[in-house]
Tab-separated table of C-alpha atoms and ligand atoms in Angstrom:
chain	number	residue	atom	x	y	z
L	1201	UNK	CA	17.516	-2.403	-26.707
L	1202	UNK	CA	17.918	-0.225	-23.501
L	1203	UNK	CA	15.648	2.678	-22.791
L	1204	UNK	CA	16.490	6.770	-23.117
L	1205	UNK	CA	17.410	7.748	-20.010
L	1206	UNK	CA	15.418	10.693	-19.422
L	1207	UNK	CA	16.237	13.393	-16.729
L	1208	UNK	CA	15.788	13.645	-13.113
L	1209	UNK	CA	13.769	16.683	-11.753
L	1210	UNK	CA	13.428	17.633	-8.239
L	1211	UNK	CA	9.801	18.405	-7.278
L	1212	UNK	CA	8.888	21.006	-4.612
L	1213	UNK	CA	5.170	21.460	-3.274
L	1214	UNK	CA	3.538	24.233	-1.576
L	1215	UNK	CA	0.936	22.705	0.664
L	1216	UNK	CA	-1.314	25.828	0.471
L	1217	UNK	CA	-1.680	29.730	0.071
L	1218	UNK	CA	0.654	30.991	3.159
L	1219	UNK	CA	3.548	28.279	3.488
L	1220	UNK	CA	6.862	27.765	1.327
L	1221	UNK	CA	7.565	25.335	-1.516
L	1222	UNK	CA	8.857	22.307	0.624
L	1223	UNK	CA	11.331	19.562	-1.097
L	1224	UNK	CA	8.616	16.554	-1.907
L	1225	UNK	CA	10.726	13.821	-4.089
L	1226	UNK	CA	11.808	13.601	-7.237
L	1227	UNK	CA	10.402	12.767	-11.260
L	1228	UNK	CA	11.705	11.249	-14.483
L	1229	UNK	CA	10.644	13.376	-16.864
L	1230	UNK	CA	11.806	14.433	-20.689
L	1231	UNK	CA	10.693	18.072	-20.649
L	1232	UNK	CA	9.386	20.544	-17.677
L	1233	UNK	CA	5.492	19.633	-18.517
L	1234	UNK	CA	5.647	16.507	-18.249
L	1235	UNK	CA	7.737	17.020	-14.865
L	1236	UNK	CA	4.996	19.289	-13.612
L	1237	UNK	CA	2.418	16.419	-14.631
L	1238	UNK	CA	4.053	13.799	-13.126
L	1239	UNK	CA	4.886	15.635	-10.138
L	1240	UNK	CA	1.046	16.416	-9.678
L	1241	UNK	CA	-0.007	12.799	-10.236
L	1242	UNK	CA	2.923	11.766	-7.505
L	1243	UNK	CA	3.343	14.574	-5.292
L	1244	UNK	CA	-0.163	15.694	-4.803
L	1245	UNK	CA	-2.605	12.833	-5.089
L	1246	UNK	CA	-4.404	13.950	-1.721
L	1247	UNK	CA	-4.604	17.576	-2.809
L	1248	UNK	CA	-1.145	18.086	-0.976
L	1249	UNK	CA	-0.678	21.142	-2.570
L	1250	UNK	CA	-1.899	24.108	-4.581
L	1251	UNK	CA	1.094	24.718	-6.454
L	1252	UNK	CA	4.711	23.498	-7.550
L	1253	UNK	CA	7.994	23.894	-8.382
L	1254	UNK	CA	10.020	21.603	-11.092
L	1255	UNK	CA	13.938	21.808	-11.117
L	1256	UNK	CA	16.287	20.137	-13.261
L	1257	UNK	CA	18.035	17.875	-10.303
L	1258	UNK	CA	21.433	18.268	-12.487
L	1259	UNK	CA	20.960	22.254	-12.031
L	1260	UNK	CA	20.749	22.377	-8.591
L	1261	UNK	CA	24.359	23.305	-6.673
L	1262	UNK	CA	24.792	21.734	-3.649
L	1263	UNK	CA	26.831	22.275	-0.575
L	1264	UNK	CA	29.582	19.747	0.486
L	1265	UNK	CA	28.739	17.928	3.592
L	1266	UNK	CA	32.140	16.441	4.289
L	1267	UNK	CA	33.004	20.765	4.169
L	1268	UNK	CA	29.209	21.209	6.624
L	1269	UNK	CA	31.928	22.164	9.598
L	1270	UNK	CA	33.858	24.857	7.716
L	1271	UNK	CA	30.895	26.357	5.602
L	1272	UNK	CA	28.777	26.290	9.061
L	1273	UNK	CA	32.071	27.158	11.495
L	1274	UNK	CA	31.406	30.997	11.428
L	1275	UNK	CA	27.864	30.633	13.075
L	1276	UNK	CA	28.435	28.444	16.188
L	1277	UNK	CA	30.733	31.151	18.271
L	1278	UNK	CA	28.024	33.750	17.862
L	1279	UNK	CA	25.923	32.823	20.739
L	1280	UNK	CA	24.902	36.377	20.989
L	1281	UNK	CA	22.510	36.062	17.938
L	1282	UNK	CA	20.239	34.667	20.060
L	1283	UNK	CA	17.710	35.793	22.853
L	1284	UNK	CA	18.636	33.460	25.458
L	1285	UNK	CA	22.072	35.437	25.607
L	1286	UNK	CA	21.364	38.662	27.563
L	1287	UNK	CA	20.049	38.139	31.116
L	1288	UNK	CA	16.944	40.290	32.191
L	1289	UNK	CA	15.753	40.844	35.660
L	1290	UNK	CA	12.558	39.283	36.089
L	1291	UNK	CA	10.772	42.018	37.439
L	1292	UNK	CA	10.781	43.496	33.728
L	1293	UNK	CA	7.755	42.012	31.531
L	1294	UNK	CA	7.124	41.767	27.935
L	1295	UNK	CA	10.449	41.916	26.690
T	1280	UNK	CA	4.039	-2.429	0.668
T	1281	UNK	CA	6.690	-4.412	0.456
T	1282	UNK	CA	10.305	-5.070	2.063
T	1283	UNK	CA	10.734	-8.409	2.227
T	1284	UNK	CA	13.600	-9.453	4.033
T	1285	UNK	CA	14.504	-11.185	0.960
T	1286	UNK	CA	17.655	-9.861	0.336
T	1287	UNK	CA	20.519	-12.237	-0.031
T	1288	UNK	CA	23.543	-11.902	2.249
T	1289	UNK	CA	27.073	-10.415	0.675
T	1290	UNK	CA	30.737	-11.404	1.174
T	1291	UNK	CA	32.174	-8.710	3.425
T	1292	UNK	CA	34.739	-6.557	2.455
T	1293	UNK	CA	37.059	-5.135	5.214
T	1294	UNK	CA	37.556	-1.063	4.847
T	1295	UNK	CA	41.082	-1.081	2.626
T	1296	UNK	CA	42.885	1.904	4.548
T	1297	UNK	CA	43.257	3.126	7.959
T	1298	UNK	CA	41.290	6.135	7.079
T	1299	UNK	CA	38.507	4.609	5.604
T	1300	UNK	CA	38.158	2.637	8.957
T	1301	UNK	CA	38.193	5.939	10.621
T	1302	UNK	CA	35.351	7.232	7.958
T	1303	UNK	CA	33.398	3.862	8.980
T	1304	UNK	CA	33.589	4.409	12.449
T	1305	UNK	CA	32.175	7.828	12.529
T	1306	UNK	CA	29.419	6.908	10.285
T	1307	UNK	CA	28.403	4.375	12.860
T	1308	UNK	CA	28.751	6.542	15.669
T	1309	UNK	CA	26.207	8.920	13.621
T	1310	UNK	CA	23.985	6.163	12.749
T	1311	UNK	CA	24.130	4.753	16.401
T	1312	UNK	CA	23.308	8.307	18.298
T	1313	UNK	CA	20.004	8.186	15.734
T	1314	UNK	CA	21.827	10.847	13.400
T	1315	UNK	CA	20.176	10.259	9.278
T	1316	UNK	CA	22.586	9.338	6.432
T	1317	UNK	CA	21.760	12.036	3.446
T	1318	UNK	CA	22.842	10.995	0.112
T	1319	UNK	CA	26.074	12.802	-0.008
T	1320	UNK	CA	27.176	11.768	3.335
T	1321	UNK	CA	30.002	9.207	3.386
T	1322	UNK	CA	28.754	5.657	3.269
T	1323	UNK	CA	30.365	2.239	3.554
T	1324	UNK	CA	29.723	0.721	0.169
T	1325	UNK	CA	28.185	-2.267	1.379
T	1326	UNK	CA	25.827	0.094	3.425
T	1327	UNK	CA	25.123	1.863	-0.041
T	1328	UNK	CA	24.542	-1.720	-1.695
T	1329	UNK	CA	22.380	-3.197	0.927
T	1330	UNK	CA	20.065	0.059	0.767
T	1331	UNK	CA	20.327	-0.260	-3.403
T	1332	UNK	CA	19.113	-4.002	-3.281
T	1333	UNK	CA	16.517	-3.870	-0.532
T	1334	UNK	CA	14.489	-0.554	-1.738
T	1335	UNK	CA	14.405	-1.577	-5.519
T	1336	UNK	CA	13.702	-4.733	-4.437
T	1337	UNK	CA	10.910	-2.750	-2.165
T	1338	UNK	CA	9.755	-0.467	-5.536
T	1339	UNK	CA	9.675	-4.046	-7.677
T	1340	UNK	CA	7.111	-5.085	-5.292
T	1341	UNK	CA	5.225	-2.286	-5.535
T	1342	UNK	CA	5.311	-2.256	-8.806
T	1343	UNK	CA	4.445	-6.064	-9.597
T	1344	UNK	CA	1.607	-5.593	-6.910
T	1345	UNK	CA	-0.293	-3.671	-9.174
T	1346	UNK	CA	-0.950	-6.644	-10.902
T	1347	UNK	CA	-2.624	-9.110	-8.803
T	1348	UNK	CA	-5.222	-6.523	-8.225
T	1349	UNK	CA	-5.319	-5.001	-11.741
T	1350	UNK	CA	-6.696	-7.957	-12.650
T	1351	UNK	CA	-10.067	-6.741	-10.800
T	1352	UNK	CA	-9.926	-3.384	-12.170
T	1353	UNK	CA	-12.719	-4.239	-14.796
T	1354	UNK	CA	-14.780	-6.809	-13.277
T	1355	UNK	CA	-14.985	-4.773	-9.745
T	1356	UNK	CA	-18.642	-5.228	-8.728
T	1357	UNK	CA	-19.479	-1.495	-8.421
T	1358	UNK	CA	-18.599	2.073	-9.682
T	1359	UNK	CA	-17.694	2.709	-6.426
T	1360	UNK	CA	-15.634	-0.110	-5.806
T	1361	UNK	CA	-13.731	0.170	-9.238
T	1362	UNK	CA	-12.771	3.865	-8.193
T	1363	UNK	CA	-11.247	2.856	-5.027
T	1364	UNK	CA	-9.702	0.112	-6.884
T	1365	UNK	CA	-8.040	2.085	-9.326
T	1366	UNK	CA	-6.927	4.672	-6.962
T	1367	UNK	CA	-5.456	1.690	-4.361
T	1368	UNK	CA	-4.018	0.248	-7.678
T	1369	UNK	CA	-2.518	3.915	-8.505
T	1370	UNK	CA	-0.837	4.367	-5.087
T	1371	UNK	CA	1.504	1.426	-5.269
T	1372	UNK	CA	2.581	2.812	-8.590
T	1373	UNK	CA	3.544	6.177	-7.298
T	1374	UNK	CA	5.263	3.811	-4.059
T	1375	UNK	CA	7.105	2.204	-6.857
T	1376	UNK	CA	7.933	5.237	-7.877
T	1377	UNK	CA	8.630	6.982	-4.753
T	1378	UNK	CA	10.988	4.387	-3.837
T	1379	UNK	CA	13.013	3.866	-7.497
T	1380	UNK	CA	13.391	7.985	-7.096
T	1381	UNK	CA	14.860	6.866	-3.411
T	1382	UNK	CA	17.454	4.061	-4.799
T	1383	UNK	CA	18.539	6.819	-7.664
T	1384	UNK	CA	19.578	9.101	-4.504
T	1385	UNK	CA	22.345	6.293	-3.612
T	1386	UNK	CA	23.645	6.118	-7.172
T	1387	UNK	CA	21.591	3.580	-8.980
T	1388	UNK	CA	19.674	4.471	-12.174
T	1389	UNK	CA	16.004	3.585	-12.558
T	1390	UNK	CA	16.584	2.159	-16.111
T	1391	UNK	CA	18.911	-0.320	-14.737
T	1392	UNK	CA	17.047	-1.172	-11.781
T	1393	UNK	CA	13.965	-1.942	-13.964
T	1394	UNK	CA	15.944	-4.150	-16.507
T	1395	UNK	CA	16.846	-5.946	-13.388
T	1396	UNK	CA	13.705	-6.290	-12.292
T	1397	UNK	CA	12.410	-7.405	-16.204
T	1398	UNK	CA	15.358	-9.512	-16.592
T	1399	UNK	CA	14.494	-11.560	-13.850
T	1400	UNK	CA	18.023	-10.930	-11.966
T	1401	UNK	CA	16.039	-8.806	-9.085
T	1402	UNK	CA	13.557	-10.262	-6.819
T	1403	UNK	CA	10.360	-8.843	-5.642
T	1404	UNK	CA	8.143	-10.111	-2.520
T	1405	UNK	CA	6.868	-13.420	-2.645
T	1406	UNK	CA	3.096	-12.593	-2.094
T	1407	UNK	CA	2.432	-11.275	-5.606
T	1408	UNK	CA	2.982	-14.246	-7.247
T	1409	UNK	CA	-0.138	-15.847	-6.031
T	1410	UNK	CA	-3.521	-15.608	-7.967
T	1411	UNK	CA	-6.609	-13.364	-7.495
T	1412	UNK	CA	-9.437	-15.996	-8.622
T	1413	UNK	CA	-12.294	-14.263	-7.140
T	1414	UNK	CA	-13.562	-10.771	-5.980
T	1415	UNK	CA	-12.966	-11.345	-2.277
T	1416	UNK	CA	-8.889	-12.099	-3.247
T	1417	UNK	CA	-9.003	-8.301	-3.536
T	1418	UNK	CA	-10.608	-7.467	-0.239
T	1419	UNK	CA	-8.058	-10.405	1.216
T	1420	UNK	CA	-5.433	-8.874	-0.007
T	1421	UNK	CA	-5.747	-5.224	1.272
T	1422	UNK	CA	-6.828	-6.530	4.499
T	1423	UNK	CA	-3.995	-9.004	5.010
T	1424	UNK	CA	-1.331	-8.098	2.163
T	1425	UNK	CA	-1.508	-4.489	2.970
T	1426	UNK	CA	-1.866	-4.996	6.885
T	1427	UNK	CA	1.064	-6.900	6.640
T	1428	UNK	CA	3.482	-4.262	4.689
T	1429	UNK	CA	2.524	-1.780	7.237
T	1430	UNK	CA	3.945	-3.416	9.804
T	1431	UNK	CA	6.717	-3.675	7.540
T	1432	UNK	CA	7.040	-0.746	6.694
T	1433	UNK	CA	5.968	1.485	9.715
T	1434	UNK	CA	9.597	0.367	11.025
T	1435	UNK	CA	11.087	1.888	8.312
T	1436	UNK	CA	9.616	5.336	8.839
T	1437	UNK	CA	12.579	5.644	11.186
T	1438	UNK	CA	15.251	3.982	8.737
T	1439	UNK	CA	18.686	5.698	9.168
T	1440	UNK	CA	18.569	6.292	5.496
T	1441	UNK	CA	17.320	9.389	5.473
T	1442	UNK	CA	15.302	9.123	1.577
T	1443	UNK	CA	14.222	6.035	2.066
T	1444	UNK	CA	12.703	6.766	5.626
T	1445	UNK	CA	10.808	10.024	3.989
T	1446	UNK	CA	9.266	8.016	1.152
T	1447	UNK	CA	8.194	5.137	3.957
T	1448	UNK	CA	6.352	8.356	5.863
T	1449	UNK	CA	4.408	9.260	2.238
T	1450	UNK	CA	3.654	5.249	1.550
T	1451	UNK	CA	2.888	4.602	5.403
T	1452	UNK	CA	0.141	7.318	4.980
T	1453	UNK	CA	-1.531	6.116	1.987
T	1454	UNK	CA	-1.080	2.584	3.048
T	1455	UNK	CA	-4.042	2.519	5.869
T	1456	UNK	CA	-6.448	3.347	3.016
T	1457	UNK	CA	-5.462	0.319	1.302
T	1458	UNK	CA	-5.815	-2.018	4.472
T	1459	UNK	CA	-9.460	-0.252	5.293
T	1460	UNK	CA	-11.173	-0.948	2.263
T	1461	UNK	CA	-9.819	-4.238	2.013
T	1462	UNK	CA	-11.151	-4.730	5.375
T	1463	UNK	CA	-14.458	-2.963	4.603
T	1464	UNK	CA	-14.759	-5.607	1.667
T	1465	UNK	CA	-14.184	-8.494	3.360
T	1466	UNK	CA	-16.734	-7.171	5.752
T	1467	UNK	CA	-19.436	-6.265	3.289
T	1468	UNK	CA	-19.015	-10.553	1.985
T	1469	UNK	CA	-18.792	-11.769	5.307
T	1470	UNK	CA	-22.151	-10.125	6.168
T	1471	UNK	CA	-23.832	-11.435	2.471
T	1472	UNK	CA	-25.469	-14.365	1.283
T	1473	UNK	CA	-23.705	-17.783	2.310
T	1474	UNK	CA	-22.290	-17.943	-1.221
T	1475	UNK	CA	-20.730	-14.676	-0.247
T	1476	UNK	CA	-19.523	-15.395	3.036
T	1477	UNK	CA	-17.711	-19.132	1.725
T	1478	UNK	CA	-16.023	-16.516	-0.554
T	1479	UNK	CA	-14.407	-14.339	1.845
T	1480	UNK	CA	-13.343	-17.488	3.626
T	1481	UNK	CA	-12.195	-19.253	0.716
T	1482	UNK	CA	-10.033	-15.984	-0.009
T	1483	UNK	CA	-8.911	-16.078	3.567
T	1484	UNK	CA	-7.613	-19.471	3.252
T	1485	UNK	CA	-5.421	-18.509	0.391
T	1486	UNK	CA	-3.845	-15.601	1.725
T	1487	UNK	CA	-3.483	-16.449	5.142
T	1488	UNK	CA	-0.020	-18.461	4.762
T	1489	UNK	CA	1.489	-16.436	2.639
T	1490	UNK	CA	1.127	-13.023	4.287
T	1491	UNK	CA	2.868	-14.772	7.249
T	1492	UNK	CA	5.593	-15.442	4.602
T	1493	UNK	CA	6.228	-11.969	3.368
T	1494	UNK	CA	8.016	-10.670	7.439
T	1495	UNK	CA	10.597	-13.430	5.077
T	1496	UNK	CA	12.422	-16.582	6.892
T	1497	UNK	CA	12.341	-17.033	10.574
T	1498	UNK	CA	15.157	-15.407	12.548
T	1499	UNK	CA	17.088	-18.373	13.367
T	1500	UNK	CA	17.258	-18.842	9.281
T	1501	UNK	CA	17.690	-14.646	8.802
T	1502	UNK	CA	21.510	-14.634	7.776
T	1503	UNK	CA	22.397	-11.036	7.652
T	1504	UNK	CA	20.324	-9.527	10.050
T	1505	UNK	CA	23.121	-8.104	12.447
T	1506	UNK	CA	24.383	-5.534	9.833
T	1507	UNK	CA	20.732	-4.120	8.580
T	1508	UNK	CA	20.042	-3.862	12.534
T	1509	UNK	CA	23.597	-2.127	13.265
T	1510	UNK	CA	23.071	0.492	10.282
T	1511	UNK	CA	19.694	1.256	11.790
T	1512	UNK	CA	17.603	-0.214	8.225
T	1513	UNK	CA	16.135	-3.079	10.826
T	1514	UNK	CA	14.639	-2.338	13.639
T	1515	UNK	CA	12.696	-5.811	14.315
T	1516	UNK	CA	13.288	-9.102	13.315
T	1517	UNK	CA	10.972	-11.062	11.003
T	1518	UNK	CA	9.566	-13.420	13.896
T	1519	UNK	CA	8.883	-10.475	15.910
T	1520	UNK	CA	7.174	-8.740	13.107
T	1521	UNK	CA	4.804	-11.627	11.944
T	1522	UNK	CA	3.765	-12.474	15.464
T	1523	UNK	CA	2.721	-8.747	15.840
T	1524	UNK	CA	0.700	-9.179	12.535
T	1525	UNK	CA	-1.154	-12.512	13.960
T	1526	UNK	CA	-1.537	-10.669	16.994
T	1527	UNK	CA	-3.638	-7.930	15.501
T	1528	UNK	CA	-5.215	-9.905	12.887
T	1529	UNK	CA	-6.243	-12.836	14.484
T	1530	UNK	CA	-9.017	-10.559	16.023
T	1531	UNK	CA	-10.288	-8.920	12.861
T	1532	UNK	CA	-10.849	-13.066	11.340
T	1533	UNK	CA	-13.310	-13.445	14.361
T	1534	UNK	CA	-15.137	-10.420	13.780
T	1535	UNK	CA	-15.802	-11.007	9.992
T	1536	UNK	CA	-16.370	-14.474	11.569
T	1537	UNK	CA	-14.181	-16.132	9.275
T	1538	UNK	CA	-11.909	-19.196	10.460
T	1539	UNK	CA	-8.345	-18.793	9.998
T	1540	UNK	CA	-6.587	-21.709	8.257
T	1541	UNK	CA	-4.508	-22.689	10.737
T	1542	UNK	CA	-5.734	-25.699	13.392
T	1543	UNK	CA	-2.901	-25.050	15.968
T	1544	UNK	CA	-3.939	-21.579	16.287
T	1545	UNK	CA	-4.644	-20.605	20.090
T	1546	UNK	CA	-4.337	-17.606	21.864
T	1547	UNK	CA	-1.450	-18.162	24.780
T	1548	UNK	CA	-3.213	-16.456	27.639
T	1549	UNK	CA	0.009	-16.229	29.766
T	1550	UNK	CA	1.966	-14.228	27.291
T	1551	UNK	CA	-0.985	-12.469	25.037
T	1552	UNK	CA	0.248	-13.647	22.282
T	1553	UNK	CA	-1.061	-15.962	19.340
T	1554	UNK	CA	0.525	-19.199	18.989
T	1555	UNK	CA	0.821	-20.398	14.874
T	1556	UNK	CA	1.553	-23.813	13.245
T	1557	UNK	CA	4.848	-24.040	11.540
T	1558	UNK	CA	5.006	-22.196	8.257
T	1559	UNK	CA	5.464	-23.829	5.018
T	1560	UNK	CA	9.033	-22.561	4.246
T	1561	UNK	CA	9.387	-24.761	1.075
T	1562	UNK	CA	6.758	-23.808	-1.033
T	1563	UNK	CA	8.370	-19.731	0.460
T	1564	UNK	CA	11.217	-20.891	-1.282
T	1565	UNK	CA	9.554	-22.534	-4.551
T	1566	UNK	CA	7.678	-19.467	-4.598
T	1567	UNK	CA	11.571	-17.469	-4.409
T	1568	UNK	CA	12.858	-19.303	-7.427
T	1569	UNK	CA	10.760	-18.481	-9.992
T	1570	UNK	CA	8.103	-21.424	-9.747
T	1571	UNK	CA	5.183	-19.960	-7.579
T	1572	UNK	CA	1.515	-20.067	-9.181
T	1573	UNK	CA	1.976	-16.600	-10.841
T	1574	UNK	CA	5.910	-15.877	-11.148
T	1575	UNK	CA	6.405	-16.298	-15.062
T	1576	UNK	CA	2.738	-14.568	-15.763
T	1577	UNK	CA	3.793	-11.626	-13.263
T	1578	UNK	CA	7.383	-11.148	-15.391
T	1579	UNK	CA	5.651	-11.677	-18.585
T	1580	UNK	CA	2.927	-8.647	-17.934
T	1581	UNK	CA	5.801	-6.716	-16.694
T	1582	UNK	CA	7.781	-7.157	-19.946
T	1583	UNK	CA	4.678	-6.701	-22.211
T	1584	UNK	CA	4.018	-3.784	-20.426
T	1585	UNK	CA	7.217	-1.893	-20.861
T	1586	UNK	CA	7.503	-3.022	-24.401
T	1587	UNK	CA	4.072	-1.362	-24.885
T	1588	UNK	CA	5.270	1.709	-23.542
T	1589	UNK	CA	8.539	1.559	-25.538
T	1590	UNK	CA	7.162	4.041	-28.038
T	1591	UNK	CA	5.985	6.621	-25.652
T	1592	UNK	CA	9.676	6.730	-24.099
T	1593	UNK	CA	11.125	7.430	-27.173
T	1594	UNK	CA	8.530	9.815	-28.812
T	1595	UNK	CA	8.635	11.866	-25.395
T	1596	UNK	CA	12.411	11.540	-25.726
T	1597	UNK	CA	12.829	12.966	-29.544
T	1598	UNK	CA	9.436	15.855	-28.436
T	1599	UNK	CA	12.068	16.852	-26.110
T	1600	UNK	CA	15.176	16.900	-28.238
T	1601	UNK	CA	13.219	18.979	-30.819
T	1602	UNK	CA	11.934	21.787	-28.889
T	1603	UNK	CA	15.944	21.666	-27.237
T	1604	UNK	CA	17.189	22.452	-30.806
T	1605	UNK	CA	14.210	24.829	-31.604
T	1606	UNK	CA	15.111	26.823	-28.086
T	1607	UNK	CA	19.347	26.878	-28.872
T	1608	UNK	CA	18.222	27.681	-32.475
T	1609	UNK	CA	16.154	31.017	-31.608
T	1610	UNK	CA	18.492	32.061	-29.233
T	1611	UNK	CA	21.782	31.683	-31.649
X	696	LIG	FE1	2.314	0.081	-1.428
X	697	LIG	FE1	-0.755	-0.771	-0.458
C-alpha cells in the first residue's frame, strides 16, 4: 500500500534579531504546524535561529534560469550604478 | 555519514541531437570553471541519475545508521551518555533527511526513494550492517565510522551540485560532534579497568576493517570514477581517501593505546604515510549482497518501523484534509 504523499515546504531561518530569513532546506509536512515543527527540529537543532518562515514549495514562483541572461540583460550595461565609475582626484578625502 | 562509492556503473547514453550536445558542453564548461549546478539548470540526465542514486543512497545510510547505535540508546551507561546518544542518534536522522529533501530537488520523490530503500532495490553503506555487541561498539563507531564519513564527506562540501554540497556543509558541521564523543568514549575505556580497556580493543578489532571498506573498492576496481570526477561529485579517489583516514587514525589507536588489527601495519618513513595489509574485499562484497551479519535485521527494523508509523501518515494526512474543507467551507 504506498504512502500519502504529503507536501513539500520550503523552510527559511533567521539566525537572530538583526539579520534576514535565509533559505535553510526544505520539510515534508501535511499542514503549516507541523512544517514549522519539523523545520525547528531540522533547521535549528543548534539554536540556529530565533525565528522562521514555512512556504508551501509549490507556491513559490520562480525565475527561469535558461531566461537568467534576458531577465538580468538590463543591469550589466549600467556600470554607472556603481562607485568605482566616477574618477576622483585623490587629494579629495572622505568621499 | 555516508557516500559510499557504492554506486553501480550505467550504460551510457550519447546526447540524441546536436543541440543537446551543445547544452552538454556548456554544462561542462560551467562545471569545469567551478560554476554550481542549481536544480533548474540544464543537466545531462545521467548527471541527474548519478546525483539521484548516490545521495539517496547517502540519506539510506544515514538513515539505517541510526540503528546500530539505537540499539544503545537504553542501556547507555550514564544520563549523560544517553543524552549525547540520542542527540548523535537524532542528527543522522535530520542528515537523512537533509539529504532525501536534496534528491527531491533533482526530481525524485521521497516516498519512492524510501520504498526503494524498504524494498531492498537501493543500497546503503556497508558498515551498518555489522553488530554493536558491547558499549565500546558505540564509542568505535563514532570514532572510526564517523571519522571515516568525514573524510567522505568533507569532499563533498565542494560538490558541483549545488543542494547536495549545502546539505554536506550542515552534516559536515554536526559530524565532528559525532567523531569527538566517540573518541572521548573510547578514551574514557581505554583509561578503565583491564576489563574495560580489552573492550575498547575488542571493539577496535571489529570496526577497524570495515571502516577501511566504506572509501568502497580500490581504484583500480572503481569502474565509473572518470564521470563523478569530470562532473565535479568526486574529488578523490577511494584509495586516496582511506589512506588519508589510516593516516590520521593510526595515531589516535596509539594514544588510547589500543593495537590496531592489522600485523602489516608500519609507518613508511620515506613517504609519511601508513602502509595497510590487503583488505578483505570478499566479505565487502558478501556484506553488498544482502548477507552481512546485520543486513536482513537492518531491513526488517526499517520495515517495522515505517509500518508502525503508517497510521500517523495517514491520520496527519486526513487532520489536514479536514481543516482544508473546513477553511474552503467558511470562506464559500
Ligand atoms: Fe551523519
Ligand atoms: Fe554522524
Amino acid at each position: 500500500m504506498s504512502d500519502p504523499r504529503s507536501p513539500l515546504w520550503e523552510v527559511f531561518v533567521r539566525p537572530r534579531s538583526g539579520l534576514e530569513h535565509k533559505h535553510a532546506g526544505s520539510v515534508h509536512a501535511t499542514d503549516a504546524r507541523m512544517a514549522l515543527e519539523h523545520a525547528r527540529d531540522l533547521y535549528t537543532r543548534r539554536g540556529e535561529g530565533v525565528s522562521l518562515w514555512v512556504v508551501r514549495s509549490s507556491d513559490i514562483v520562480a525565475s527561469d534560469p535558461a531566461e537568467a541572461d534576458e531577465l538580468f540583460e538590463p543591469a550589466r550595461d549600467k556600470i554607472y550604478r556603481h562607485p568605482t565609475f566616477y574618477e576622483i582626484p585623490e587629494e579629495v578625502k572622505t568621499l | 555519514m555516508y557516500a559510499q562509492a557504492l554506486d553501480q556503473p550505467e550504460g551510457h547514453r550519447e546526447c540524441a541531437s546536436a543541440d543537446g550536445a551543445a547544452l552538454e558542453a556548456r554544462f561542462l564548461s560551467r562545471v569545469a570553471s567551478e560554476q554550481k549546478v542549481e536544480p533548474k539548470d540544464w543537466m545531462p540526465e545521467r548527471y541527474r541519475r548519478t546525483l539521484i542514486r548516490q545521495i539517496s543512497q547517502h540519506a539510506h545510510s544515514e538513515i539505517v545508521g541510526m540503528l546500530p547505535e539505537g540499539n544503545w540508546i537504553t542501556r547507555a551507561p550514564s544520563l549523560k551518555r544517553k543524552a549525547i546518544l540520542m542527540a548523535k542518534v537524532q542528527d543522522e536522522g535530520g542528515h537523512g533527511a537533509y539529504l532525501y529533501a536534496a534528491a527531491e530537488t533533482l526530481g525524485a520523490a521521497r516516498e519512492d526513494l524510501i520504498e526503494q530503500l524498504l524494498s531492498g532495490a537501493a543500497k546503503y553503506s556497508s558498515i551498518f550492517n555489522y553488530p554493536t555487541p558491547t558499549w565500546a561498539d558505540v564509542g568505535a563507531i563514532g570514532w572510526l565510522v564517523d571519522g571515516a564519513a568525514i573524510m567522505n564527506q568533507i569532499p563533498l562540501c565542494r560538490c558541483s551540485y549545488g543542494p547536495y554540497a549545502r546539505a554536506m556543509v550542515r552534516i559536515c558541521k554536526e559530524e565532528s560532534f559525532h567523531q569527538r564523543q566517540g573518541f572521548e568514549i573510547m578514551l574514557t575505556l581505554a583509561r578503565g579497568t583491564p576489563e574495560q580497556r580489552r573492550m575498547a580493543q575488542e571493539a577496535l578489532n571489529r570496526w577497524w576493517w570495515p571502516s577501511l571498506m566504506m572509501f568502497g573498492p580500490g581504484d583500480a576496481d572503481s569502474k565509473h570514477t572518470a564521470d563523478s570526477v569530470r562532473w565535479k561529485i568526486k574529488r578523490f579517489t577511494n584509495d586516496e581517501l582511506r589512506q588519508k583516514f589510516v593516516d590520521f587514525t593510526v595515531p589516535q589507536a596509539q594514544f588510547l593505546g589500543l593495537k590496531v588489527p592489522d600485523p602489516e601495519l608500519r609507518l613508511d618513513e620515506a613517504s609519511g604515510h601508513y602502509r595497510f595489509g590487503a583488505i578483505d574485499w570478499a566479505e565487502f562484497n558478501e556484506v553488498l549482497r544482502g548477507n552481512g551479519p546485520c543486513n536482513r535485521e537492518r531491513l526488517a527494523a526499517r520495515r517495522e518501523a515505517h509500518e508502525s508509523g503508517r497510521w500517523v501518515r495517514e491520520a496527519a494526512a486526513a487532520y489536514a484534509e479536514k481543516q482544508r474543507a473546513r477553511t474552503s467551507a467558511a470562506a464559500a
